[in-house]
CSV table of C-alpha atoms in Angstrom, one decimal:
chain,number,residue,atom,x,y,z
A,1,MET,CA,37.2,-10.7,-4.0
A,2,LYS,CA,35.2,-7.5,-4.8
A,3,LEU,CA,31.6,-7.3,-3.8
A,4,LEU,CA,30.3,-6.9,-7.4
A,5,GLU,CA,32.3,-10.0,-8.5
A,6,TYR,CA,30.8,-12.0,-5.7
A,7,LEU,CA,27.2,-10.8,-6.5
A,8,LYS,CA,27.7,-12.0,-10.1
A,9,ILE,CA,28.5,-15.5,-8.7
A,10,VAL,CA,25.5,-15.3,-6.4
A,11,ILE,CA,23.3,-14.7,-9.5
A,12,GLU,CA,25.0,-17.4,-11.6
A,13,LYS,CA,24.8,-20.1,-8.9
A,14,LYS,CA,21.3,-18.9,-7.6
A,15,TYR,CA,22.5,-18.7,-4.0
A,16,ILE,CA,19.7,-16.2,-3.3
A,17,HIS,CA,17.2,-18.9,-3.5
A,18,ASN,CA,18.8,-20.7,-0.5
A,19,ILE,CA,17.7,-19.8,3.0
A,20,GLU,CA,21.1,-20.9,4.4
A,21,TRP,CA,22.8,-18.4,2.2
A,22,PHE,CA,20.6,-15.6,3.7
A,23,TYR,CA,21.4,-16.8,7.2
A,24,SER,CA,25.1,-16.9,6.4
A,25,MET,CA,25.2,-13.4,4.8
A,26,PHE,CA,23.0,-11.4,7.1
A,27,SER,CA,23.3,-13.0,10.6
A,28,LYS,CA,26.1,-12.6,13.2
A,29,ILE,CA,27.5,-16.1,12.8
A,30,SER,CA,30.4,-17.7,14.7
A,31,ASP,CA,30.4,-21.1,13.1
A,32,GLU,CA,31.2,-22.3,9.6
A,33,THR,CA,28.4,-22.7,7.1
A,34,LYS,CA,28.2,-23.9,3.5
A,35,TYR,CA,28.8,-20.3,2.3
A,36,VAL,CA,30.9,-18.6,5.0
A,37,LYS,CA,33.9,-19.5,7.2
A,38,VAL,CA,34.8,-17.3,10.2
A,39,GLU,CA,38.4,-17.2,11.6
A,40,ASN,CA,39.5,-14.6,14.2
A,41,ASN,CA,36.4,-12.5,13.4
A,42,ILE,CA,37.3,-12.4,9.6
A,43,PHE,CA,34.8,-13.6,7.1
A,44,PHE,CA,35.9,-15.9,4.3
A,45,ILE,CA,33.5,-16.5,1.4
A,46,LYS,CA,33.1,-20.1,0.3
A,47,ILE,CA,32.4,-20.8,-3.4
A,48,GLY,CA,32.5,-24.6,-3.7
A,49,ASP,CA,35.9,-25.7,-2.5
A,50,THR,CA,37.4,-22.2,-3.0
A,51,VAL,CA,37.7,-19.8,0.0
A,52,GLU,CA,38.1,-16.0,-0.6
A,53,THR,CA,38.0,-12.9,1.5
A,54,LEU,CA,35.4,-10.3,0.7
A,55,GLU,CA,37.1,-6.9,0.4
A,56,ASP,CA,34.1,-4.7,0.9
A,57,VAL,CA,32.8,-6.1,4.2
A,58,GLU,CA,32.4,-3.2,6.7
A,59,TYR,CA,29.9,-4.7,9.1
A,60,ASP,CA,29.6,-7.4,11.7
A,61,THR,CA,27.7,-9.5,9.2
A,62,VAL,CA,29.1,-10.5,5.7
A,63,LEU,CA,26.5,-8.4,3.9
A,64,ASN,CA,24.3,-5.5,5.0
A,65,PRO,CA,21.0,-4.7,3.2
A,66,GLU,CA,21.7,-1.0,3.5
A,67,HIS,CA,25.2,-1.2,2.0
A,68,LYS,CA,25.3,1.1,-1.1
A,69,PHE,CA,27.1,0.4,-4.3
A,70,ILE,CA,27.0,1.1,-8.1
A,71,LEU,CA,25.4,-1.7,-10.1
A,72,PRO,CA,26.8,-1.6,-13.6
A,73,LYS,CA,24.4,-1.7,-16.6
A,74,GLY,CA,23.0,-5.1,-17.5
A,75,ILE,CA,23.9,-7.1,-14.4
A,76,LEU,CA,20.3,-7.5,-13.6
A,77,ASN,CA,17.3,-5.7,-15.2
A,78,ASN,CA,19.0,-2.3,-15.1
A,79,LYS,CA,19.4,-0.5,-18.4
A,80,THR,CA,22.0,1.9,-17.0
A,81,ASP,CA,24.4,2.1,-14.1
A,82,VAL,CA,22.4,2.6,-11.0
A,83,LYS,CA,23.1,3.6,-7.4
A,84,THR,CA,21.5,0.9,-5.3
A,85,THR,CA,21.8,-1.2,-2.1
A,86,ILE,CA,22.2,-4.9,-1.3
A,87,GLY,CA,18.5,-5.0,-0.1
A,88,GLU,CA,17.3,-3.5,-3.4
A,89,PHE,CA,19.5,-5.8,-5.4
A,90,ILE,CA,18.0,-8.9,-3.7
A,91,THR,CA,14.5,-7.6,-4.0
A,92,ASN,CA,14.9,-6.8,-7.7
A,93,TYR,CA,16.5,-10.2,-8.4
A,94,LEU,CA,13.7,-12.2,-6.7
A,95,LEU,CA,10.6,-10.2,-7.7
A,96,LEU,CA,11.6,-8.9,-11.1
A,97,TYR,CA,14.7,-10.3,-12.8
A,98,ASN,CA,14.4,-13.9,-11.9
A,99,PRO,CA,10.7,-14.2,-12.9
A,100,PHE,CA,10.5,-11.7,-15.7
A,101,GLY,CA,14.0,-11.1,-17.0
A,102,ASN,CA,14.4,-7.5,-18.4
A,103,PHE,CA,10.7,-7.0,-18.9
A,104,ILE,CA,10.3,-4.6,-15.9
A,105,ASP,CA,13.0,-2.0,-15.2
A,106,TYR,CA,15.2,-2.2,-12.1
A,107,GLN,CA,13.6,-0.4,-9.1
A,108,SER,CA,15.7,1.7,-6.7
A,109,ASP,CA,15.3,4.9,-4.6
A,110,GLU,CA,17.5,6.6,-7.2
A,111,ASN,CA,14.8,6.2,-9.9
A,112,ASP,CA,11.7,6.5,-7.6
A,113,PHE,CA,11.2,2.9,-6.4
A,114,LEU,CA,7.6,1.9,-7.4
A,115,ASP,CA,5.4,0.1,-4.9
A,116,PHE,CA,5.4,-3.6,-5.8
A,117,GLU,CA,1.6,-3.7,-5.3
A,118,ASP,CA,1.4,-1.2,-8.2
A,119,ILE,CA,3.8,-3.2,-10.3
A,120,TYR,CA,1.7,-6.3,-9.7
A,121,LYS,CA,-1.6,-4.6,-10.4
A,122,LYS,CA,-0.7,-2.4,-13.3
A,123,ILE,CA,2.2,-4.2,-15.1
A,124,ILE,CA,2.4,-7.9,-14.2
A,125,ILE,CA,-1.3,-8.9,-14.2
A,126,PRO,CA,-2.3,-6.9,-17.4
A,127,ASN,CA,0.6,-8.4,-19.3
A,128,VAL,CA,-0.2,-11.9,-18.1
A,129,SER,CA,-3.8,-11.2,-19.4
A,130,THR,CA,-2.5,-10.1,-22.8
A,131,GLY,CA,0.0,-12.9,-23.1
A,132,ASN,CA,3.2,-10.7,-22.9
A,133,LEU,CA,4.0,-12.6,-19.7
A,134,ASP,CA,3.0,-16.2,-19.0
A,135,VAL,CA,1.5,-17.9,-16.0
A,136,SER,CA,4.7,-19.8,-15.1
A,137,GLN,CA,6.4,-16.4,-14.7
A,138,LEU,CA,3.6,-15.2,-12.4
A,139,LYS,CA,3.9,-18.5,-10.4
A,140,LYS,CA,7.7,-17.9,-10.0
A,141,PHE,CA,7.0,-14.4,-8.8
A,142,GLY,CA,4.6,-15.7,-6.2
A,143,ILE,CA,7.0,-18.3,-5.0
A,144,ASN,CA,9.9,-15.8,-4.7
A,145,ALA,CA,7.7,-13.2,-2.9
A,146,THR,CA,6.7,-15.8,-0.3
A,147,PHE,CA,10.4,-16.8,0.1
A,148,LEU,CA,11.5,-13.1,0.5
A,149,ARG,CA,8.9,-12.6,3.2
A,150,ALA,CA,10.2,-15.7,5.0
A,151,THR,CA,13.6,-14.1,5.2
A,152,ALA,CA,12.3,-10.9,6.9
A,153,ASN,CA,13.3,-12.0,10.4
A,154,LEU,CA,17.0,-11.8,9.3
A,155,PHE,CA,16.6,-8.2,8.3
A,156,VAL,CA,14.2,-6.7,10.8
A,157,ILE,CA,14.9,-6.1,14.4
A,158,SER,CA,11.4,-5.9,15.9
A,159,SER,CA,12.4,-5.1,19.5
A,160,SER,CA,15.3,-4.3,21.8
A,161,GLU,CA,16.0,-3.9,25.5
A,162,THR,CA,16.1,-0.1,25.1
A,163,ALA,CA,12.8,0.0,23.3
A,164,VAL,CA,10.9,-2.0,25.9
A,165,THR,CA,12.4,-0.6,29.2
A,166,PRO,CA,12.0,2.9,30.7
A,167,PRO,CA,14.5,5.5,29.7
A,168,LYS,CA,16.9,6.2,32.6
A,169,GLY,CA,15.7,9.2,34.7
A,170,ILE,CA,12.5,9.7,32.8
A,171,ILE,CA,10.3,10.0,36.0
A,172,ASP,CA,12.6,12.6,37.5
A,173,PHE,CA,12.7,14.5,34.2
A,174,LYS,CA,8.9,14.5,34.0
A,175,LYS,CA,8.6,15.8,37.6
A,176,ASN,CA,11.1,18.6,36.9
A,177,ARG,CA,9.2,19.6,33.8
A,178,ILE,CA,5.9,19.7,35.6
A,179,LYS,CA,7.5,21.9,38.3
A,180,PHE,CA,9.0,24.1,35.6
A,181,TYR,CA,5.6,24.7,34.0
A,182,LYS,CA,3.9,25.4,37.3
A,183,ASP,CA,6.6,27.7,38.5
A,184,LYS,CA,6.5,29.6,35.2
A,185,TYR,CA,2.7,29.8,34.5
A,186,GLY,CA,1.0,29.0,37.8
A,187,LYS,CA,-0.4,26.0,39.6
A,188,ASP,CA,-3.4,25.8,37.2
A,189,VAL,CA,-1.2,25.8,34.1
A,190,PHE,CA,-2.4,22.3,32.9
A,191,LYS,CA,-6.0,23.4,32.7
A,192,ASP,CA,-4.6,24.8,29.4
A,193,LYS,CA,-4.6,21.8,26.9
A,194,THR,CA,-1.8,23.4,24.9
A,195,LYS,CA,0.5,23.3,28.0
A,196,ILE,CA,-0.2,19.6,28.4
A,197,ALA,CA,0.7,19.2,24.8
A,198,ASP,CA,4.0,21.0,25.4
A,199,LEU,CA,4.8,18.8,28.4
A,200,GLU,CA,4.0,15.7,26.3
A,201,ALA,CA,6.3,16.9,23.5
A,202,ASP,CA,9.1,17.4,26.0
A,203,ILE,CA,8.7,13.8,27.2
A,204,ILE,CA,8.5,12.4,23.7
A,205,ASP,CA,11.8,14.2,22.8
A,206,TYR,CA,13.4,12.7,25.9
A,207,ILE,CA,12.3,9.2,24.8
A,208,LYS,CA,13.5,9.8,21.2
A,209,ASN,CA,16.9,11.0,22.5
A,210,ASN,CA,17.2,7.8,24.5
A,211,LEU,CA,16.4,5.7,21.3
A,212,LYS,CA,18.6,7.6,18.8
A,213,ASP,CA,21.3,4.9,18.6
A,214,ASP,CA,18.9,2.0,18.9
A,215,PRO,CA,18.6,-0.3,15.9
A,216,THR,CA,14.8,-0.3,16.1
A,217,TYR,CA,14.4,3.5,16.0
A,218,LYS,CA,12.2,4.7,13.1
A,219,ILE,CA,11.9,1.1,11.9
A,220,SER,CA,9.8,-1.0,14.3
A,221,THR,CA,9.9,1.7,17.0
A,222,THR,CA,8.1,4.3,15.0
A,223,ASN,CA,7.3,7.9,15.9
A,224,LYS,CA,3.7,6.9,16.3
A,225,ILE,CA,4.6,4.2,18.8
A,226,ILE,CA,6.8,6.7,20.7
A,227,SER,CA,4.2,9.4,20.7
A,228,ASN,CA,1.4,7.2,21.8
A,229,SER,CA,2.5,3.9,23.5
A,230,LEU,CA,5.9,4.7,25.0
A,231,LYS,CA,4.9,8.2,26.1
A,232,LYS,CA,2.0,6.8,28.1
A,233,ARG,CA,3.9,3.6,29.3
A,234,PHE,CA,7.0,5.3,30.6
A,235,GLY,CA,6.4,9.1,30.7
A,236,VAL,CA,3.0,10.6,31.3
A,237,PHE,CA,-0.6,9.5,30.4
A,238,GLY,CA,-1.4,13.1,29.4
A,239,HIS,CA,-4.8,14.5,28.6
A,240,GLU,CA,-7.8,12.6,27.4
A,241,ASP,CA,-11.2,14.0,26.7
A,242,GLY,CA,-14.0,12.3,28.7
A,243,ILE,CA,-17.6,11.4,27.6
A,244,THR,CA,-18.3,15.2,27.2
A,245,GLU,CA,-15.5,17.4,25.8
A,246,SER,CA,-14.4,20.3,27.8
A,247,ASP,CA,-12.2,23.4,27.1
A,248,GLU,CA,-10.4,22.7,30.4
A,249,GLY,CA,-7.6,20.2,30.4
A,250,ILE,CA,-6.9,17.6,33.1
A,251,LEU,CA,-3.3,16.3,33.2
A,252,ILE,CA,-3.0,12.7,34.2
A,253,GLU,CA,0.5,12.9,35.6
A,254,ASN,CA,1.2,9.2,36.1
A,255,SER,CA,2.6,6.9,33.4
A,256,LEU,CA,1.2,3.4,33.1
A,257,LEU,CA,4.4,2.1,34.7
A,258,GLU,CA,3.6,4.2,37.8
A,259,GLY,CA,0.0,2.9,38.1
A,260,PHE,CA,-3.2,4.7,38.8
A,261,PRO,CA,-3.0,8.3,40.0
A,262,LYS,CA,-3.9,9.0,43.7
A,263,ASP,CA,-5.5,12.3,42.7
A,264,LYS,CA,-9.3,11.7,42.4
A,265,LYS,CA,-9.8,14.1,39.4
A,266,GLN,CA,-6.9,12.4,37.5
A,267,LEU,CA,-8.2,8.9,38.4
A,268,ALA,CA,-11.7,9.8,37.2
A,269,ALA,CA,-10.2,11.2,33.9
A,270,ALA,CA,-8.3,8.0,33.4
A,271,PHE,CA,-11.4,5.9,33.8
A,272,ASN,CA,-13.5,8.2,31.6
A,273,SER,CA,-10.9,7.9,28.9
A,274,ALA,CA,-11.3,4.2,28.7
A,275,ARG,CA,-15.1,4.4,28.7
A,276,THR,CA,-15.0,7.1,26.0
A,277,ALA,CA,-12.6,5.1,23.8
A,278,SER,CA,-14.9,2.1,24.0
A,279,TYR,CA,-18.0,4.0,23.1
A,280,TYR,CA,-16.4,5.9,20.2
A,281,ARG,CA,-14.8,2.8,18.7
A,282,GLY,CA,-18.2,1.1,18.6
A,283,ASN,CA,-19.9,4.1,17.1
A,284,GLU,CA,-17.2,4.8,14.5
A,285,THR,CA,-17.2,1.1,13.5
A,286,ARG,CA,-21.0,1.4,12.9
A,287,ILE,CA,-20.5,4.6,10.8
A,288,SER,CA,-17.6,3.1,8.9
A,289,GLY,CA,-19.7,0.1,8.0
A,290,VAL,CA,-22.5,2.3,6.6
A,291,ILE,CA,-19.9,4.3,4.5
A,292,SER,CA,-18.4,1.1,3.1
A,293,ASP,CA,-21.8,-0.4,2.3
A,294,THR,CA,-22.9,2.8,0.5
A,295,LEU,CA,-19.8,3.0,-1.6
A,296,THR,CA,-19.9,-0.6,-2.6
A,297,ARG,CA,-23.6,-0.4,-3.6
A,298,ALA,CA,-22.8,2.6,-5.7
A,299,PHE,CA,-20.5,0.5,-7.9
A,300,THR,CA,-22.9,-2.5,-8.2
A,301,GLY,CA,-24.3,-2.9,-11.8
A,302,LEU,CA,-21.8,-0.6,-13.5
A,303,VAL,CA,-20.4,-2.0,-16.7
A,304,VAL,CA,-17.6,-1.0,-19.1
A,305,GLU,CA,-18.7,-2.6,-22.4
A,306,LYS,CA,-16.0,-4.2,-24.5
A,307,ASP,CA,-15.2,-2.9,-28.0
A,308,THR,CA,-17.3,0.2,-27.7
A,309,ASP,CA,-16.6,3.9,-28.3
A,310,CYS,CA,-19.1,6.7,-27.5
A,311,LYS,CA,-17.0,9.1,-29.7
A,312,VAL,CA,-16.9,11.8,-27.1
A,313,PRO,CA,-14.3,14.4,-28.4
A,314,TYR,CA,-12.9,15.6,-25.1
A,315,GLY,CA,-11.5,14.2,-21.9
A,316,LEU,CA,-10.2,15.0,-18.4
A,317,LYS,CA,-6.9,16.9,-18.3
A,318,LEU,CA,-4.5,15.2,-15.8
A,319,GLU,CA,-0.7,15.5,-15.1
A,320,VAL,CA,1.4,12.3,-15.4
A,321,THR,CA,4.1,12.1,-12.7
A,322,LYS,CA,6.7,9.6,-11.6
A,323,LYS,CA,4.4,8.5,-8.8
A,324,ASN,CA,1.2,7.9,-10.8
A,325,TYR,CA,2.3,7.0,-14.4
A,326,VAL,CA,1.6,3.3,-13.9
A,327,TYR,CA,-2.1,4.0,-13.3
A,328,PHE,CA,-2.5,5.2,-16.9
A,329,ILE,CA,-1.5,1.9,-18.5
A,330,ASN,CA,-4.5,0.5,-20.6
A,331,ARG,CA,-6.4,3.8,-20.5
A,332,PHE,CA,-7.1,5.9,-23.6
A,333,ARG,CA,-6.2,9.5,-24.2
A,334,ILE,CA,-7.0,12.1,-26.8
A,335,LEU,CA,-4.1,13.1,-29.0
A,336,ASN,CA,-4.5,15.4,-32.0
A,337,GLY,CA,-8.2,14.7,-32.1
A,338,LYS,CA,-7.7,10.9,-32.0
A,339,THR,CA,-8.2,8.4,-29.2
A,340,VAL,CA,-4.9,6.6,-28.5
A,341,LEU,CA,-4.2,3.7,-26.1
A,342,ILE,CA,-1.5,4.0,-23.5
A,343,LYS,CA,-0.6,0.4,-24.0
A,344,ASP,CA,2.4,-0.4,-21.8
A,345,ILE,CA,4.8,0.9,-19.2
A,346,ASN,CA,7.1,2.5,-21.8
A,347,ASP,CA,4.2,4.4,-23.2
A,348,ALA,CA,3.2,5.6,-19.7
A,349,LYS,CA,6.8,6.5,-18.8
A,350,SER,CA,7.1,8.7,-21.9
A,351,LEU,CA,4.3,10.8,-20.7
A,352,ILE,CA,5.9,11.8,-17.3
A,353,GLY,CA,5.9,15.5,-16.8
A,354,LYS,CA,3.1,16.1,-19.4
A,355,THR,CA,-0.5,17.0,-19.0
A,356,ILE,CA,-2.7,14.6,-21.1
A,357,GLU,CA,-6.4,14.6,-22.0
A,358,LEU,CA,-7.7,11.3,-20.7
A,359,ARG,CA,-10.9,9.7,-21.9
A,360,SER,CA,-13.1,9.7,-18.8
A,361,PHE,CA,-16.2,8.2,-17.2
A,362,LEU,CA,-17.3,11.8,-16.5
A,363,PHE,CA,-17.9,12.5,-20.1
A,364,CYS,CA,-19.0,9.1,-21.5
A,365,ARG,CA,-22.0,9.2,-23.8
A,366,HIS,CA,-22.9,5.5,-23.7
A,367,LYS,CA,-26.7,5.2,-24.5
A,368,THR,CA,-27.4,2.5,-21.9
A,369,HIS,CA,-27.9,3.5,-18.2
A,370,ASN,CA,-25.0,2.4,-15.9
A,371,TYR,CA,-22.9,1.4,-19.0
A,372,PHE,CA,-19.6,3.1,-20.1
A,373,CYS,CA,-17.7,2.6,-23.3
A,374,GLU,CA,-14.3,0.9,-23.4
A,375,LYS,CA,-12.5,4.1,-24.6
A,376,CYS,CA,-13.7,6.0,-21.5
A,377,GLY,CA,-13.4,3.2,-19.0
A,378,GLY,CA,-10.2,1.5,-20.2
A,379,LEU,CA,-9.2,-2.0,-21.3
A,380,GLU,CA,-8.9,-3.5,-17.8
A,381,LEU,CA,-12.4,-2.7,-16.8
A,382,SER,CA,-13.9,-3.8,-20.1
A,383,ARG,CA,-12.1,-7.2,-20.0
A,384,ASN,CA,-13.2,-8.0,-16.5
A,385,ARG,CA,-16.9,-7.3,-15.7
A,386,ASN,CA,-16.3,-7.8,-11.9
A,387,ARG,CA,-13.4,-5.3,-11.9
A,388,ILE,CA,-15.6,-2.2,-11.2
A,389,TYR,CA,-17.4,-3.9,-8.3
A,390,LEU,CA,-14.0,-5.0,-6.9
A,391,ALA,CA,-12.8,-1.5,-7.2
A,392,GLY,CA,-15.8,-0.4,-5.2
A,393,LEU,CA,-15.0,-2.9,-2.5
A,394,GLY,CA,-11.5,-1.5,-2.4
A,395,ILE,CA,-12.6,2.1,-2.0
A,396,GLY,CA,-15.2,1.1,0.6
A,397,LYS,CA,-12.6,-0.7,2.6
A,398,GLY,CA,-10.2,2.2,2.3
A,399,ALA,CA,-12.9,4.7,3.5
A,400,MET,CA,-13.8,2.4,6.4
A,401,THR,CA,-10.2,2.1,7.4
A,402,ALA,CA,-9.7,5.9,7.2
A,403,ASN,CA,-12.8,6.6,9.3
A,404,LEU,CA,-11.6,4.3,12.0
A,405,LYS,CA,-8.0,5.6,11.9
A,406,LYS,CA,-9.1,9.2,12.4
A,407,MET,CA,-9.8,8.5,16.0
A,408,HIS,CA,-6.1,8.1,16.6
A,409,VAL,CA,-4.9,11.1,14.7
A,410,ALA,CA,-6.8,14.1,16.0
A,411,GLY,CA,-9.8,13.7,13.7
A,412,LEU,CA,-7.9,13.6,10.4
A,413,SER,CA,-7.0,10.6,8.3
A,414,THR,CA,-6.1,10.3,4.6
A,415,ILE,CA,-6.0,7.2,2.4
A,416,GLU,CA,-4.3,6.7,-1.0
A,417,ILE,CA,-6.5,5.0,-3.7
A,418,GLY,CA,-5.0,4.2,-7.1
A,419,LEU,CA,-6.2,6.2,-10.1
A,420,ASP,CA,-7.4,3.1,-11.7
A,421,ASP,CA,-9.9,2.7,-8.9
A,422,LEU,CA,-10.8,6.4,-8.5
A,423,ILE,CA,-10.1,8.4,-11.6
A,424,PRO,CA,-13.3,9.5,-13.3
């Protein structure tokens, strides 16, 4: 049986809703289940009393979420043939097709997969509010989303022996690299912070090379974990600024695995690092709280008044892209001198690649202080008086998170806030 033929049966019989089907398809099984029979390491698909072989199986599980195939037009909510994966197929079925039919287009990497949070905020909820979708569909979406999350342990390998044990020979490698730098640049080479950074980069590359064939690499064992956690745990603690910053570096040569350094300067630097981190975390938390509170207060009392139009004849010129088009749904733009509603996802999609003139808070002429008209603020904010305040909470939370995160990324952190929350 061909893969596509089997997937059609899976949809028809709603196997995807059964946790035993997930277990049978994506686990390394040796025993017979309701859906699979294994004989001599060959998988046989069970459909009722019928037993078939699946021709496209290339893995040590029946299906693999990364397996690529062409999904013909109309099998799910795809209006054209689409290059996709088993993982995308299951996600689209559970979160889009099963609850909403063909209302929302099939999402895949080939057509710029949208974030499901954006789909929920900008497509599902507004259309439930207007009656285009009903509450029972929203309920089914929630149930399916919860079910999909419950299957995650079958897809994600969170750890492995290679990821939690020291790479073979890493201590000798580190010692040889330290000797190399001292021989080449002199015994005081590591007073130069850039040379400490070079040594750390060498060790990080050594760890990455050890992990290159590991199933957790770049998934749960991310570059950030390697560069911070694994480097210090198995390689070298590196350089940390103390209570007072200095232009001169101090290399803490030991890894956490090797324990505290015997050198007094290095030991003092290690202790000062812990004290500094504790102080800065407390201080940055205080600052972040003030930022969050200030931003939230700024939004308190703002109102977008329903069924109003200040008649301002100009707006803010913005480019609509594949990444941001959903944020323009239920906003108004100026077209040929008239104010026109971008009413749904198809309207928004038709604007991709164009620069539009958006009615904006910046230019609103509402006569009441702290009030904006519906045409400048958009339908969503006019229909829900708490929406602006909630947007303020979201921005405040984002700013607080970014301020705290910057401690871990050399003083720079960015956050992404939806245009519906931020656009003027």
